[in-house]
mmCIF file with all atom_site columns, C-alpha atoms in Angstrom:
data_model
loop_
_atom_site.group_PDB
_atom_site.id
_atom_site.type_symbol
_atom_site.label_atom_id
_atom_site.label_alt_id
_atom_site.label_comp_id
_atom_site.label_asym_id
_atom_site.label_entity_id
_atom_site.label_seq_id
_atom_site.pdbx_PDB_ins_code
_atom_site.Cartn_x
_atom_site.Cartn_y
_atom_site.Cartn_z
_atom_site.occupancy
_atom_site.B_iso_or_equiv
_atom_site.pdbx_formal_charge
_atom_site.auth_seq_id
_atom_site.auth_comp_id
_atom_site.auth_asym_id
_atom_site.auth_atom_id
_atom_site.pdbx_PDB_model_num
ATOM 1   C CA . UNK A 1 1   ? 0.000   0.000  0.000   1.00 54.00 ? 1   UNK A CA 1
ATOM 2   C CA . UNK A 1 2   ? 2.605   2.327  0.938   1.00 53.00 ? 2   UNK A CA 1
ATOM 3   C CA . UNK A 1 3   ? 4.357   1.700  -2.281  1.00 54.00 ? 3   UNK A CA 1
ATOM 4   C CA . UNK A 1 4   ? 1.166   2.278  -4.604  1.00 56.00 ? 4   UNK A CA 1
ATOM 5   C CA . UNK A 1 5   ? 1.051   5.854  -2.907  1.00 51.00 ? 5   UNK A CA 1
ATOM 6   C CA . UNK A 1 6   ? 4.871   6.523  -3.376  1.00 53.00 ? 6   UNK A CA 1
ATOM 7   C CA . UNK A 1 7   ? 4.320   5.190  -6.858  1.00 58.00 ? 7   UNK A CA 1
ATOM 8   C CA . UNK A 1 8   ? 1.457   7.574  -6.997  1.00 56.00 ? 8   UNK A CA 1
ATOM 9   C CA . UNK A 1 9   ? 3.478   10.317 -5.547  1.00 55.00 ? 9   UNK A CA 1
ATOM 10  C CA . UNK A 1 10  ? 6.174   10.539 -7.809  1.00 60.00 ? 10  UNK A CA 1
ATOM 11  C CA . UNK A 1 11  ? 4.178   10.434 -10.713 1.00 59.00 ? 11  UNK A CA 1
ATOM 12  C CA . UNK A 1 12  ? 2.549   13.489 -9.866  1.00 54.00 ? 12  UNK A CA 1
ATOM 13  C CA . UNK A 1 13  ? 5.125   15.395 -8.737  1.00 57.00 ? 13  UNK A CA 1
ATOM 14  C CA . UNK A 1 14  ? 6.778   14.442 -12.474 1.00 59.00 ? 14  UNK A CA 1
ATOM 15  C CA . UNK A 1 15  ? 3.706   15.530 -14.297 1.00 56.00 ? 15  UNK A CA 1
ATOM 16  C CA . UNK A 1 16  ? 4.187   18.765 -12.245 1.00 60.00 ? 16  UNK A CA 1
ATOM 17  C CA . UNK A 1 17  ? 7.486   19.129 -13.052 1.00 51.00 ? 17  UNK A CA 1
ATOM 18  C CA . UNK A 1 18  ? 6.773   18.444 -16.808 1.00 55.00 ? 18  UNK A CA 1
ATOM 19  C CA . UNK A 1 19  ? 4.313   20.901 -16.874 1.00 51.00 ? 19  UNK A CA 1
ATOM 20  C CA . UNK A 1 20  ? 6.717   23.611 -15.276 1.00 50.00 ? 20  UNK A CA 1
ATOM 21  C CA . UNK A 1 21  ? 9.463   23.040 -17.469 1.00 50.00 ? 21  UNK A CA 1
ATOM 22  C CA . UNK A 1 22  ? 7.174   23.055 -20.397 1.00 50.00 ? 22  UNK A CA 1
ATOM 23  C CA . UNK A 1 23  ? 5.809   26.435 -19.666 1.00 52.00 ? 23  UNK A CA 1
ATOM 24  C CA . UNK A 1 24  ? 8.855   27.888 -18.909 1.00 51.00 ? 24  UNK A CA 1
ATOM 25  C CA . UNK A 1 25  ? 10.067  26.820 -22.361 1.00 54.00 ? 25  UNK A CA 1
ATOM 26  C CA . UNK A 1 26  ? 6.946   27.898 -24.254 1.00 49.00 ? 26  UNK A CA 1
ATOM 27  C CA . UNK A 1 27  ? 7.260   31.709 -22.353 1.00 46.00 ? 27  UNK A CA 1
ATOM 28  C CA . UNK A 1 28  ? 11.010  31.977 -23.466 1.00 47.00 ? 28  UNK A CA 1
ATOM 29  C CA . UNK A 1 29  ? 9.903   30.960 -26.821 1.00 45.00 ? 29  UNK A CA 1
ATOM 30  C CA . UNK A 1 30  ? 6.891   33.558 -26.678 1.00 49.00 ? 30  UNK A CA 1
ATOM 31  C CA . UNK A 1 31  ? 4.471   30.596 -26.956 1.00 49.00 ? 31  UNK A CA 1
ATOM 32  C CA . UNK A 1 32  ? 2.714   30.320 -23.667 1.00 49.00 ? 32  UNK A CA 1
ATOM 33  C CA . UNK A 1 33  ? -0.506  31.737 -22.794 1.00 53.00 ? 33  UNK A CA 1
ATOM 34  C CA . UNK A 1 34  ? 1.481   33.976 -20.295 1.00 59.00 ? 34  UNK A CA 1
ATOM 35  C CA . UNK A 1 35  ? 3.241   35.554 -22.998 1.00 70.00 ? 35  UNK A CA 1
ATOM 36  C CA . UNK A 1 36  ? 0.591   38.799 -23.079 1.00 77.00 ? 36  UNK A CA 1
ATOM 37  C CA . UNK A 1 37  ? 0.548   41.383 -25.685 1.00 84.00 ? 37  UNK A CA 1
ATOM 38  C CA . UNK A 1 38  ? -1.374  45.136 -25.581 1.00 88.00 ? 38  UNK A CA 1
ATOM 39  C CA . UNK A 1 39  ? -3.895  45.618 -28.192 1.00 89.00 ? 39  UNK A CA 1
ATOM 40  C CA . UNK A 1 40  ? -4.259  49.608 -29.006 1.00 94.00 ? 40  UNK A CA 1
ATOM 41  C CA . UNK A 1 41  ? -6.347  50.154 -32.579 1.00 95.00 ? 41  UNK A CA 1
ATOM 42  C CA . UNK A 1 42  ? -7.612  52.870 -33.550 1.00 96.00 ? 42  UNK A CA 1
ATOM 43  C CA . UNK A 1 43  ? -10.081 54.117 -36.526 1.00 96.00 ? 43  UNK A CA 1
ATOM 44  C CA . UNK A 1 44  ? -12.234 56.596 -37.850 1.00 94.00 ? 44  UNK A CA 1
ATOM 45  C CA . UNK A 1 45  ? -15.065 57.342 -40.161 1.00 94.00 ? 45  UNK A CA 1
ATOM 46  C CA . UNK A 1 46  ? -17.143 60.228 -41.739 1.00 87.00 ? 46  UNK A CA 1
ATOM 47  C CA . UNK A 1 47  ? -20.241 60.958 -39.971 1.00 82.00 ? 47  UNK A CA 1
ATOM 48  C CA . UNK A 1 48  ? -22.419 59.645 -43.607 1.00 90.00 ? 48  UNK A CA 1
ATOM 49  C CA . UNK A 1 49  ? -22.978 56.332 -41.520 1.00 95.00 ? 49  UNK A CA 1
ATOM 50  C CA . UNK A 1 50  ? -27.133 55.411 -41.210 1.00 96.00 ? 50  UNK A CA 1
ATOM 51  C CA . UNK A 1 51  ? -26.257 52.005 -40.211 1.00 98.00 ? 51  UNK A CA 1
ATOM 52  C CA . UNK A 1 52  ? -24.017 49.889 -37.809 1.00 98.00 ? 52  UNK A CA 1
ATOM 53  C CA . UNK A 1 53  ? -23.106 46.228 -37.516 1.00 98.00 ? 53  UNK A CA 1
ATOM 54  C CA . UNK A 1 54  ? -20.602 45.177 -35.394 1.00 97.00 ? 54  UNK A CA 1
ATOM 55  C CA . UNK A 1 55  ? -19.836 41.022 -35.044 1.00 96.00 ? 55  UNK A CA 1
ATOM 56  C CA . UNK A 1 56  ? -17.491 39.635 -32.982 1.00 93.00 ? 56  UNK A CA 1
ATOM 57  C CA . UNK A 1 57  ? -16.844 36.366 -30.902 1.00 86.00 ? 57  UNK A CA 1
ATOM 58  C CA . UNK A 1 58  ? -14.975 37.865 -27.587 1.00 88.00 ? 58  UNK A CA 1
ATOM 59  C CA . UNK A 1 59  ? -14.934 41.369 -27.421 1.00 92.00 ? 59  UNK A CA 1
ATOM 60  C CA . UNK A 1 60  ? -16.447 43.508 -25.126 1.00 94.00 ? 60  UNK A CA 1
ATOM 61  C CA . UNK A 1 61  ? -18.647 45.743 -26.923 1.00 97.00 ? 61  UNK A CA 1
ATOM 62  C CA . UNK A 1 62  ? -19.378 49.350 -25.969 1.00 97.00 ? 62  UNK A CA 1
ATOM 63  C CA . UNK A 1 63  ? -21.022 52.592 -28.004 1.00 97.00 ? 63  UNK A CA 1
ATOM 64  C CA . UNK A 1 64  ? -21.872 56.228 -26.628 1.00 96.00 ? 64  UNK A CA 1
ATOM 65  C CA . UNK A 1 65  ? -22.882 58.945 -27.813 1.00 94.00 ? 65  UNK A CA 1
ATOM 66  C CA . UNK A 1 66  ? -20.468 61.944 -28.001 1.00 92.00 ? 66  UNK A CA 1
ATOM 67  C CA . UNK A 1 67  ? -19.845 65.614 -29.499 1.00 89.00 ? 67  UNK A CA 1
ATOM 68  C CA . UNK A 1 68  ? -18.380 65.919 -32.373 1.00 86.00 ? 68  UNK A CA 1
ATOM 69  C CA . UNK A 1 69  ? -18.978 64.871 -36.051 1.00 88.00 ? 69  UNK A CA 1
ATOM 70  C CA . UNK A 1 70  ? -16.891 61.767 -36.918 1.00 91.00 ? 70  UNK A CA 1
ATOM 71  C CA . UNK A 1 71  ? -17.182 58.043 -35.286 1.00 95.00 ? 71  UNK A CA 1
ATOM 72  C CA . UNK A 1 72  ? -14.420 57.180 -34.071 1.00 96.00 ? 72  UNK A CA 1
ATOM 73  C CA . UNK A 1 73  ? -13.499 53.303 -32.987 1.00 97.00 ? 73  UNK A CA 1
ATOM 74  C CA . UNK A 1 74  ? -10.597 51.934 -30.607 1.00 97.00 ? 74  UNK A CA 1
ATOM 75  C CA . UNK A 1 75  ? -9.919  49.028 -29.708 1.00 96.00 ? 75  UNK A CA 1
ATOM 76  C CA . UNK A 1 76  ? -8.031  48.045 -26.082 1.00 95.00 ? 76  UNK A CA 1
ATOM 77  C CA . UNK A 1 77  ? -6.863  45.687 -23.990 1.00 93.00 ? 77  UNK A CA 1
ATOM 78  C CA . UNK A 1 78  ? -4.727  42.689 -23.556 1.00 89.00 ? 78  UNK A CA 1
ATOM 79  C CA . UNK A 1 79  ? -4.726  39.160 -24.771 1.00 85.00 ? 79  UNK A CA 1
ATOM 80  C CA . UNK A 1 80  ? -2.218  36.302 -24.905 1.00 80.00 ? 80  UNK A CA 1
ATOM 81  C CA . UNK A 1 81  ? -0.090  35.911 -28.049 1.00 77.00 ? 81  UNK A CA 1
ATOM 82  C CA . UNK A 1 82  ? -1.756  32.684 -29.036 1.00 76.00 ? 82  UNK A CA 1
ATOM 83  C CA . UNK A 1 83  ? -4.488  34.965 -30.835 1.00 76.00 ? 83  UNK A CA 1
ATOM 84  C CA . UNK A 1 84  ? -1.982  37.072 -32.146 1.00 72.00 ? 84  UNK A CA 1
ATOM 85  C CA . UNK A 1 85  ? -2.305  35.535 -35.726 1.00 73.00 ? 85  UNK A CA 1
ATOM 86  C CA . UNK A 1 86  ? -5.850  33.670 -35.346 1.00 76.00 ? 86  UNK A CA 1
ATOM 87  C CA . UNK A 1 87  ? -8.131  37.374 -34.574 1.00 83.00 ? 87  UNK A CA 1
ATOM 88  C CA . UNK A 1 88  ? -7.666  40.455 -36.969 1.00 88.00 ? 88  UNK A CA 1
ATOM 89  C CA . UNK A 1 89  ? -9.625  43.950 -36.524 1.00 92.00 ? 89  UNK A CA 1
ATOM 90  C CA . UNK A 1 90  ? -11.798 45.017 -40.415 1.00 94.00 ? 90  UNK A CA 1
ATOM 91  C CA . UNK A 1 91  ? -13.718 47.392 -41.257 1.00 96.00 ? 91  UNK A CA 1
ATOM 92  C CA . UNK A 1 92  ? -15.818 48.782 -44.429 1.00 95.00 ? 92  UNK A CA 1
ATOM 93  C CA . UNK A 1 93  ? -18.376 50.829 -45.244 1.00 95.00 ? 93  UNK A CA 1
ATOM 94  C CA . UNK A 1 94  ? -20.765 49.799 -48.012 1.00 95.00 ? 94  UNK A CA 1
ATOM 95  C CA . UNK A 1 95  ? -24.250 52.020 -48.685 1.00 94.00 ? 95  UNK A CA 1
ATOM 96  C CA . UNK A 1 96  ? -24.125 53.589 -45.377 1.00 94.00 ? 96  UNK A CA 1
ATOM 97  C CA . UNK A 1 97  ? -23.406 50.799 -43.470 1.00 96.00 ? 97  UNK A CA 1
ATOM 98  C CA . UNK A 1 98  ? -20.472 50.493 -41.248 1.00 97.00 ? 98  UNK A CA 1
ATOM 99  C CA . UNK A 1 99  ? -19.246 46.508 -40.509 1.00 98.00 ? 99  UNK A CA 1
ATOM 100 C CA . UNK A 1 100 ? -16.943 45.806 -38.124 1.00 97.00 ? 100 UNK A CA 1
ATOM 101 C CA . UNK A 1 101 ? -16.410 42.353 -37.077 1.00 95.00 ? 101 UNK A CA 1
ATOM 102 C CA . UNK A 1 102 ? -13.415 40.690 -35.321 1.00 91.00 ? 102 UNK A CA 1
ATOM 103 C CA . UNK A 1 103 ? -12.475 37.900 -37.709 1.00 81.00 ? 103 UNK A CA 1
ATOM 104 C CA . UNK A 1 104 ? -11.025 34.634 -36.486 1.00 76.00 ? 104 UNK A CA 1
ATOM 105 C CA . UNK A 1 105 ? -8.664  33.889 -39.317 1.00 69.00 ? 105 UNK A CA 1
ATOM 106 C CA . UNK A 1 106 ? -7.688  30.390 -37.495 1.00 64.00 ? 106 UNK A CA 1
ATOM 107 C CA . UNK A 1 107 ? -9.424  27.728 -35.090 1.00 62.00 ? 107 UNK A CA 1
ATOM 108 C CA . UNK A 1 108 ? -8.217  28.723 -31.690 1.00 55.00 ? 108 UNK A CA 1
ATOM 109 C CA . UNK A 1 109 ? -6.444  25.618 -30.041 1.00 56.00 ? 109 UNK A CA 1
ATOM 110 C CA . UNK A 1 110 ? -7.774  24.843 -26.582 1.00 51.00 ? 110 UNK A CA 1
ATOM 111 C CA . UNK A 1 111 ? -5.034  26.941 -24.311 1.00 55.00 ? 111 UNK A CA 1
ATOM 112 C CA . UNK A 1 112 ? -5.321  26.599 -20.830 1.00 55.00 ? 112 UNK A CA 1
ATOM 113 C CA . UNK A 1 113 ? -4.975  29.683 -18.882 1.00 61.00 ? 113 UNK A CA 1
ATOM 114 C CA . UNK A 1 114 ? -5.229  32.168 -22.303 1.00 72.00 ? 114 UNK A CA 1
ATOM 115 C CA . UNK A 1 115 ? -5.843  35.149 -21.543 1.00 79.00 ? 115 UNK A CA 1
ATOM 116 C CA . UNK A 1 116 ? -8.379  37.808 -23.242 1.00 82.00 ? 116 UNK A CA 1
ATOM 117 C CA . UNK A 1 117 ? -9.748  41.087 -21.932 1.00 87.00 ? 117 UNK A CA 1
ATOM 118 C CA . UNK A 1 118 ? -10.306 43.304 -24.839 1.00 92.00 ? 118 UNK A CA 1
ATOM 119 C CA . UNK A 1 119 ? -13.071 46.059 -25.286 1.00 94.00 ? 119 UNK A CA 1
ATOM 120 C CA . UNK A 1 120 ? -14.403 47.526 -28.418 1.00 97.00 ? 120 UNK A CA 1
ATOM 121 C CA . UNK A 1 121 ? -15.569 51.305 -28.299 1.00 97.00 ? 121 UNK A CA 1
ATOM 122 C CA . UNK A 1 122 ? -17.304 52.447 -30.520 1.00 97.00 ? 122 UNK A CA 1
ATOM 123 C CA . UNK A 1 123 ? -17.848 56.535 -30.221 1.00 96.00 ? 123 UNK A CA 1
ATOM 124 C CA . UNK A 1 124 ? -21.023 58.417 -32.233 1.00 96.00 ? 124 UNK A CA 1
ATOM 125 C CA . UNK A 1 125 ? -22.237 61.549 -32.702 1.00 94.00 ? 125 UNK A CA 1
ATOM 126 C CA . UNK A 1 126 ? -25.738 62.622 -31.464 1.00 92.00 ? 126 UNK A CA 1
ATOM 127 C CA . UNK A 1 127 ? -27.786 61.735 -34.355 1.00 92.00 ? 127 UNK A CA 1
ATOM 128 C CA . UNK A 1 128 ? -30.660 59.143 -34.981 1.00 93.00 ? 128 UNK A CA 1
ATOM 129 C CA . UNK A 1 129 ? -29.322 56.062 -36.811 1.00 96.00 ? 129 UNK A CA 1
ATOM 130 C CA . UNK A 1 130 ? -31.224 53.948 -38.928 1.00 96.00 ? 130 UNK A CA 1
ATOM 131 C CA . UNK A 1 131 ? -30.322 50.367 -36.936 1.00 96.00 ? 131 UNK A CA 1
ATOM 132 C CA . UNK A 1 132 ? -27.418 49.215 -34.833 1.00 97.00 ? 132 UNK A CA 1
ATOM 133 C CA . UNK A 1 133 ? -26.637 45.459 -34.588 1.00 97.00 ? 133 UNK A CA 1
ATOM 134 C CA . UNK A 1 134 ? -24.128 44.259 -32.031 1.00 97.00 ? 134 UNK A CA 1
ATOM 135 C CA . UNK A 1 135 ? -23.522 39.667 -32.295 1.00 95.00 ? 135 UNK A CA 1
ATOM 136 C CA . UNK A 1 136 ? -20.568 38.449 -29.909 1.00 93.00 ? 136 UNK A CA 1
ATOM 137 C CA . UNK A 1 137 ? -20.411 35.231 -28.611 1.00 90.00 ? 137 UNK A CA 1
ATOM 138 C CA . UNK A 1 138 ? -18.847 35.854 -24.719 1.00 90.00 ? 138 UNK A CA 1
ATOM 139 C CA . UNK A 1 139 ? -18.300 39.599 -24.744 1.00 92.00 ? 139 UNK A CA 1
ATOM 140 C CA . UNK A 1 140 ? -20.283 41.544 -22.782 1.00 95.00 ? 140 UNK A CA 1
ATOM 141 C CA . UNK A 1 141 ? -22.416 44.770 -24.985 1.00 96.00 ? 141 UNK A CA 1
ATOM 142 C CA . UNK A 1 142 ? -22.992 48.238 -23.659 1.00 96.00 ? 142 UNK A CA 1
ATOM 143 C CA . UNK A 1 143 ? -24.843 50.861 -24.903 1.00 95.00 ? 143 UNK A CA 1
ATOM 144 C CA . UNK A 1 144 ? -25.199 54.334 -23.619 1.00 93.00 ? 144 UNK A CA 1
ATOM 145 C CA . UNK A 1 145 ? -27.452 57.646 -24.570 1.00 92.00 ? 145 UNK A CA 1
ATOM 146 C CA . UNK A 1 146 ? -28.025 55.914 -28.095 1.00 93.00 ? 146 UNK A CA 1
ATOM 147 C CA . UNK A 1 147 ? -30.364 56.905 -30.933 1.00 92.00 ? 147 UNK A CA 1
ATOM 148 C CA . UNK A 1 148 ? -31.837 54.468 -33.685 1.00 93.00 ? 148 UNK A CA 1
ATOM 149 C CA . UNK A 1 149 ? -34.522 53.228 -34.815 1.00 93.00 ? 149 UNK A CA 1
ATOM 150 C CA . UNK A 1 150 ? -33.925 49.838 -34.797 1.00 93.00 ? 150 UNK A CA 1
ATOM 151 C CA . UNK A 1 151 ? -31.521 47.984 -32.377 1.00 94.00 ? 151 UNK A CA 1
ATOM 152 C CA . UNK A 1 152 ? -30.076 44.056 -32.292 1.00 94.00 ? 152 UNK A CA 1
ATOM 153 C CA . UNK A 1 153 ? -28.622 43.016 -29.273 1.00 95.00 ? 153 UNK A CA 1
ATOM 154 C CA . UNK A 1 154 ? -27.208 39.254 -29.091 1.00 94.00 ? 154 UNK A CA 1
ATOM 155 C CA . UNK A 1 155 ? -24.392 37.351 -27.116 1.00 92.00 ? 155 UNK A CA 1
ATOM 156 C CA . UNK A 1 156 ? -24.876 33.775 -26.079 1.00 91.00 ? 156 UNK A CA 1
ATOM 157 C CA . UNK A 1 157 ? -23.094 34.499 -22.328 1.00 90.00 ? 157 UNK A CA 1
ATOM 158 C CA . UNK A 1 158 ? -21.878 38.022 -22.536 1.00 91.00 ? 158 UNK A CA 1
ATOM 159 C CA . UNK A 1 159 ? -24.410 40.976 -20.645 1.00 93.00 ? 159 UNK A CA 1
ATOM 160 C CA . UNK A 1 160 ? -26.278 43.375 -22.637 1.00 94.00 ? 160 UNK A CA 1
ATOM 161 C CA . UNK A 1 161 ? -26.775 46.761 -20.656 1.00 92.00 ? 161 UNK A CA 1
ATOM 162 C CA . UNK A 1 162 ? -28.741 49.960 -22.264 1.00 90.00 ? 162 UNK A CA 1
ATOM 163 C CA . UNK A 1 163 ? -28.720 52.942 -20.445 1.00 88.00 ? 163 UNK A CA 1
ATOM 164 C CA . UNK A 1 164 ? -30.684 56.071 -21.733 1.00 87.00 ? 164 UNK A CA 1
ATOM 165 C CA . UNK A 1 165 ? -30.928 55.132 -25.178 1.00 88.00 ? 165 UNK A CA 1
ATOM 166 C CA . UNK A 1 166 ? -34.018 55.543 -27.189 1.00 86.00 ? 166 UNK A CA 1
ATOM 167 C CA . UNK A 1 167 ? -34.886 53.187 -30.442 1.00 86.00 ? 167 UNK A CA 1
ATOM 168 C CA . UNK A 1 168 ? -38.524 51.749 -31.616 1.00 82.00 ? 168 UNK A CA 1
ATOM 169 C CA . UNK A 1 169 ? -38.048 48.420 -32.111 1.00 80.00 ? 169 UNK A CA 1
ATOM 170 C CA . UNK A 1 170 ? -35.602 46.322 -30.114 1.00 85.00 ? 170 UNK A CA 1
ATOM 171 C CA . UNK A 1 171 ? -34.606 42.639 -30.069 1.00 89.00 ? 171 UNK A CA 1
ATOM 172 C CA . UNK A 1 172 ? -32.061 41.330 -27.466 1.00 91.00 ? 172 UNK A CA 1
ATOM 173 C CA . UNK A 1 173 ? -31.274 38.222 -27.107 1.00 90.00 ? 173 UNK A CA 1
ATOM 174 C CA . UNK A 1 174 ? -28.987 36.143 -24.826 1.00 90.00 ? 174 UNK A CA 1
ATOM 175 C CA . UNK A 1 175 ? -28.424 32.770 -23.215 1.00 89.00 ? 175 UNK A CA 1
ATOM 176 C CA . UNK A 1 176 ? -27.032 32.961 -20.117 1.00 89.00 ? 176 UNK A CA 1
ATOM 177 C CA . UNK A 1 177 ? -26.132 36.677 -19.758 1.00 89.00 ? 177 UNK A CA 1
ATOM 178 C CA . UNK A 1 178 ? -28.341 39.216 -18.149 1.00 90.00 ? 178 UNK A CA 1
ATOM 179 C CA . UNK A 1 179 ? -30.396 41.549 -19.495 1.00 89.00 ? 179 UNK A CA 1
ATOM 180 C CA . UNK A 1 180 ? -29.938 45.109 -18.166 1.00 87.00 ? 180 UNK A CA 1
ATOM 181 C CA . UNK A 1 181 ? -32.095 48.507 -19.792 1.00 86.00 ? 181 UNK A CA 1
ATOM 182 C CA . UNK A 1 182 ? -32.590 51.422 -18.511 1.00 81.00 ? 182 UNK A CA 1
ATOM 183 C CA . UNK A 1 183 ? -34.326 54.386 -21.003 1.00 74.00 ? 183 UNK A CA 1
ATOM 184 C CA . UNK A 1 184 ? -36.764 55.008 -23.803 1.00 69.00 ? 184 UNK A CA 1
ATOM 185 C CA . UNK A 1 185 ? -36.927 51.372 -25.384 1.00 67.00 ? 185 UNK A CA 1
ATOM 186 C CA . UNK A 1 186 ? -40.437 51.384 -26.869 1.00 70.00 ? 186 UNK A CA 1
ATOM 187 C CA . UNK A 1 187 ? -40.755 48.015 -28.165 1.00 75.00 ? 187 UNK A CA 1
ATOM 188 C CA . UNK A 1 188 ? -39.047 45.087 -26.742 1.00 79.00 ? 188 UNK A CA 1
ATOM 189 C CA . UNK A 1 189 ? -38.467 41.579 -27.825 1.00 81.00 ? 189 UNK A CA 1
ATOM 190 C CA . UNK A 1 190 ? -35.818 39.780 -25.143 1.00 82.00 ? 190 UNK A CA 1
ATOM 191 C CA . UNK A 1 191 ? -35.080 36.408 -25.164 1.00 81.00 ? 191 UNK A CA 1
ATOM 192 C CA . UNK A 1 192 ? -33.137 34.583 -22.475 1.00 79.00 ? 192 UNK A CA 1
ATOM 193 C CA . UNK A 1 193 ? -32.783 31.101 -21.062 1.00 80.00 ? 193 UNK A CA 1
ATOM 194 C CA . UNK A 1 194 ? -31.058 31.810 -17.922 1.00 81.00 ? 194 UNK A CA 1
ATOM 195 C CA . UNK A 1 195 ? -30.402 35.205 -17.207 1.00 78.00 ? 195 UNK A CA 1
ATOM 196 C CA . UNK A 1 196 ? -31.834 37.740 -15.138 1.00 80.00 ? 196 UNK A CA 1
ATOM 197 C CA . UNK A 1 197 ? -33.978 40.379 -16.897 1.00 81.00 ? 197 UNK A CA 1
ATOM 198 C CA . UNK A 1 198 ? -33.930 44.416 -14.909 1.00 79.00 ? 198 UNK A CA 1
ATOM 199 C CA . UNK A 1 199 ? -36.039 47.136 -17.061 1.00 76.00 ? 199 UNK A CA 1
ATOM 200 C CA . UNK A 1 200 ? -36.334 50.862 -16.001 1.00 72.00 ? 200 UNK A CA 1
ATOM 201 C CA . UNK A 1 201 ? -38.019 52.233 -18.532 1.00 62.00 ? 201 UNK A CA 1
ATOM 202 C CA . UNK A 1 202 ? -38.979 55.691 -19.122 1.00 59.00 ? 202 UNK A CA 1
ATOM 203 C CA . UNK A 1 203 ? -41.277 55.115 -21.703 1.00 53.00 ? 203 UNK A CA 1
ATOM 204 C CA . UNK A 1 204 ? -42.820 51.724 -22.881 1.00 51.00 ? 204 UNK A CA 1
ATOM 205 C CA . UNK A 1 205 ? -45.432 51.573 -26.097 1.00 50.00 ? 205 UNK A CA 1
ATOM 206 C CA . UNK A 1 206 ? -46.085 49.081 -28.475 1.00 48.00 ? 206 UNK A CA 1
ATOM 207 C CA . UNK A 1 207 ? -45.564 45.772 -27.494 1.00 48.00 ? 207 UNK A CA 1
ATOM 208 C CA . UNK A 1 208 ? -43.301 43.745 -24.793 1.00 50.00 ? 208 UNK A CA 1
ATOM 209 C CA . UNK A 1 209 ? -42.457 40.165 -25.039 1.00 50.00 ? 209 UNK A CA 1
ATOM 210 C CA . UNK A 1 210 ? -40.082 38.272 -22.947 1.00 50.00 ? 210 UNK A CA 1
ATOM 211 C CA . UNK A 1 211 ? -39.482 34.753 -24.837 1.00 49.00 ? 211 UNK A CA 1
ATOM 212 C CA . UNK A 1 212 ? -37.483 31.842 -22.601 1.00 51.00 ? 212 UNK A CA 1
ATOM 213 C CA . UNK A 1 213 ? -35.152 30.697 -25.416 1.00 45.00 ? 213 UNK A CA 1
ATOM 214 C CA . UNK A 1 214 ? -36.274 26.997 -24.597 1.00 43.00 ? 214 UNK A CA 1
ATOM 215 C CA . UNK A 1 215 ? -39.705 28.246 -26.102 1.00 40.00 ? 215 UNK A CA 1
ATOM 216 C CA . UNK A 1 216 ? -38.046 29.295 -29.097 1.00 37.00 ? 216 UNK A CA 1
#
């Protein structure tokens, strides 16, 4: 018995050492997932821009409104240098519409301990736009002191907050994220399997309509 746990005990303490040594080979090759980079992008765009769709898979999403006549975008944060070549930053504007998406150029191998904290900003000017769509897959989406007539709000586990923003026809949808608005939203569609729902509303006409995504 006392052998099986000796036998037991150096085995682990080999897998341990393994999997220090490896690490510490990957990092002074620039391979491991604590290898971290700084992501600072920067854009801007004419103020001729009606619509907005933005896609992305882990970005943290935010837009506000502020003065001034161009839309500006940046892009910040950190990630490890495994997505250095597998995530690239486009844009293009086509009939009005500006599309921004976060492209995964590669399949991202499973990495344990990769790290990713970057957040999307996306600054307007005070004007009335015809629709904004935001899709991400685990980023959270923001939105604050907003104007458009039709808004699109959908991450899988990410949050979705609105705060003081005005359109006529919303749909947001998540899985397990919550659901935070708080402003003018006149026509609501949310859909959500698991996460909390909190509406302050200013104004509310038109119709409301909460859908489980079970139901769906």
């Amino acid at each position: 018995m006392k052998l099986w746990k000796h036998s037991l005990l150096r085995i682990a303490l080999t897998c341990i050492v393994i999997g220090l040594v490896g690490n510490l080979i990957l990092y002074f090759l620039n391979a491991s997932p604590f290898n971290v980079e700084e992501i600072n992008e920067n854009k801007s765009f004419n103020n001729d821009i009606n619509n907005i769709q933005i896609n992305t898979a882990m970005d943290d999403i935010r837009i506000e409104r502020v003065s001034g006549n161009t839309i500006t975008l940046s892009r910040l944060g950190s990630q490890s240098v495994q997505y250095t070549d597998r995530l690239e930053l486009t844009t293009s504007v086509d009939n009005g519409t500006l599309y921004i998406s976060v492209e995964e150029l590669k399949k991202h191998r499973f990495t344990i301990s990769a790290r990713y904290n970057v957040a999307l900003t996306l600054s307007v000017p005070d004007k009335i736009f015809d629709s904004i769509t935001v899709t991400t897959i685990t980023g959270d989406i923001h939105l604050n002191n907003i104007r458009s007539n039709d808004i699109a709000l959908n991450s899988n586990t990410g949050h979705i907050h609105a705060s003081d923003t005005y359109s006529r026809i919303n749909n947001i949808r998540t899985i397990t994220g919550d659901i935070n608005l708080d402003g003018n939203l006149m026509s609501l569609k949310l859909y959500s399997t698991t996460g909390k729902i909190a509406i302050k509303l200013a104004e509310l006409a038109g119709t409301f309509k909460w859908i489980p995504l079970l139901e769906i």
